[in-house]
Amino acid sequence: MTKGEVSTELTKKLADGYSTWCGSCKTHHLGDQLTRLAALPGGARLVPGADVATLTPLARWSGVPAEARGTGASSTGLVRLLARSDPWLLARDRAVVVPTKAHQKVVWPVLGAPGVVLVDGEVAGVWRTKATAKRLTLTVTPFAELTKKVRDAVTEEAAGVGALRGIEDVEVVVGG
């Protein structure tokens, strides 16, 4: 079937929220990106070289996996201190960046937003600094207990914050 035919048939079976208005077709149908994303787990693939985007069943397709095994990125152990003005924190869909409403209030208060502690792509807490002429104190408020490895990485990151401010004496305080 062509991608258009597949979209038409799927649109008939899905709730209204999954279809979008298409100006060129002058109708509502399943969006192109959702069709592409659903094809592979649905057991279909694009036919290479076809004049019109055409989907065909996958040979030897074993069906939808019972569990997510071997999918997604593996943990990198990456820890970063993002400044409160980091573009990633300025996303409109804050629920994607920080899913918990209580944590959203901590990350984006009305006044005086903190920076965030990012661990493996997830916001694990917030941080603030207090500086004197000779010492920078970086206070971390984690959303859950941080492992020693993460705490050590935060300390390394804090040294970088100190270096940017021209301060070598950096103290990290992890609060609760």
XYZ file of N, CA and C in Angstrom, residues 38-44 58 61-69:
51
model
N 5.473 4.634 13.414
C 4.690 3.433 13.700
C 4.976 2.284 12.739
N 5.555 2.595 11.588
C 5.746 1.562 10.566
C 6.602 0.402 11.043
N 7.788 0.690 11.538
C 8.704 -0.385 11.918
C 8.150 -1.263 13.040
N 7.698 -0.690 14.186
C 7.132 -1.582 15.201
C 5.840 -2.252 14.741
N 5.194 -1.677 13.699
C 3.987 -2.288 13.144
C 4.281 -3.365 12.126
N 5.543 -3.582 11.835
C 5.919 -4.662 10.929
C 5.971 -4.264 9.466
N 6.190 -2.970 9.180
C 6.240 -2.521 7.789
C 7.533 -1.746 7.530
N 7.348 -6.415 6.631
C 8.712 -6.885 6.870
C 8.745 -8.401 6.764
N 9.045 -10.893 10.220
C 8.759 -10.024 11.364
C 8.177 -10.863 12.488
N 8.762 -10.771 13.669
C 8.329 -11.615 14.788
C 7.281 -10.948 15.675
N 6.803 -9.802 15.308
C 5.767 -9.127 16.095
C 6.352 -8.119 17.075
N 5.453 -7.440 17.775
C 5.868 -6.423 18.739
C 6.564 -7.111 19.914
N 7.740 -6.635 20.320
C 8.442 -7.262 21.442
C 7.620 -7.188 22.730
N 7.720 -8.208 23.541
C 6.997 -8.248 24.816
C 7.592 -7.277 25.823
N 8.884 -6.960 25.684
C 9.537 -6.029 26.603
C 10.578 -5.210 25.851
N 10.878 -4.041 26.391
C 11.892 -3.178 25.785
C 13.264 -3.662 26.226
N 13.884 -4.437 25.387
C 15.195 -4.993 25.714
C 16.168 -4.603 24.611
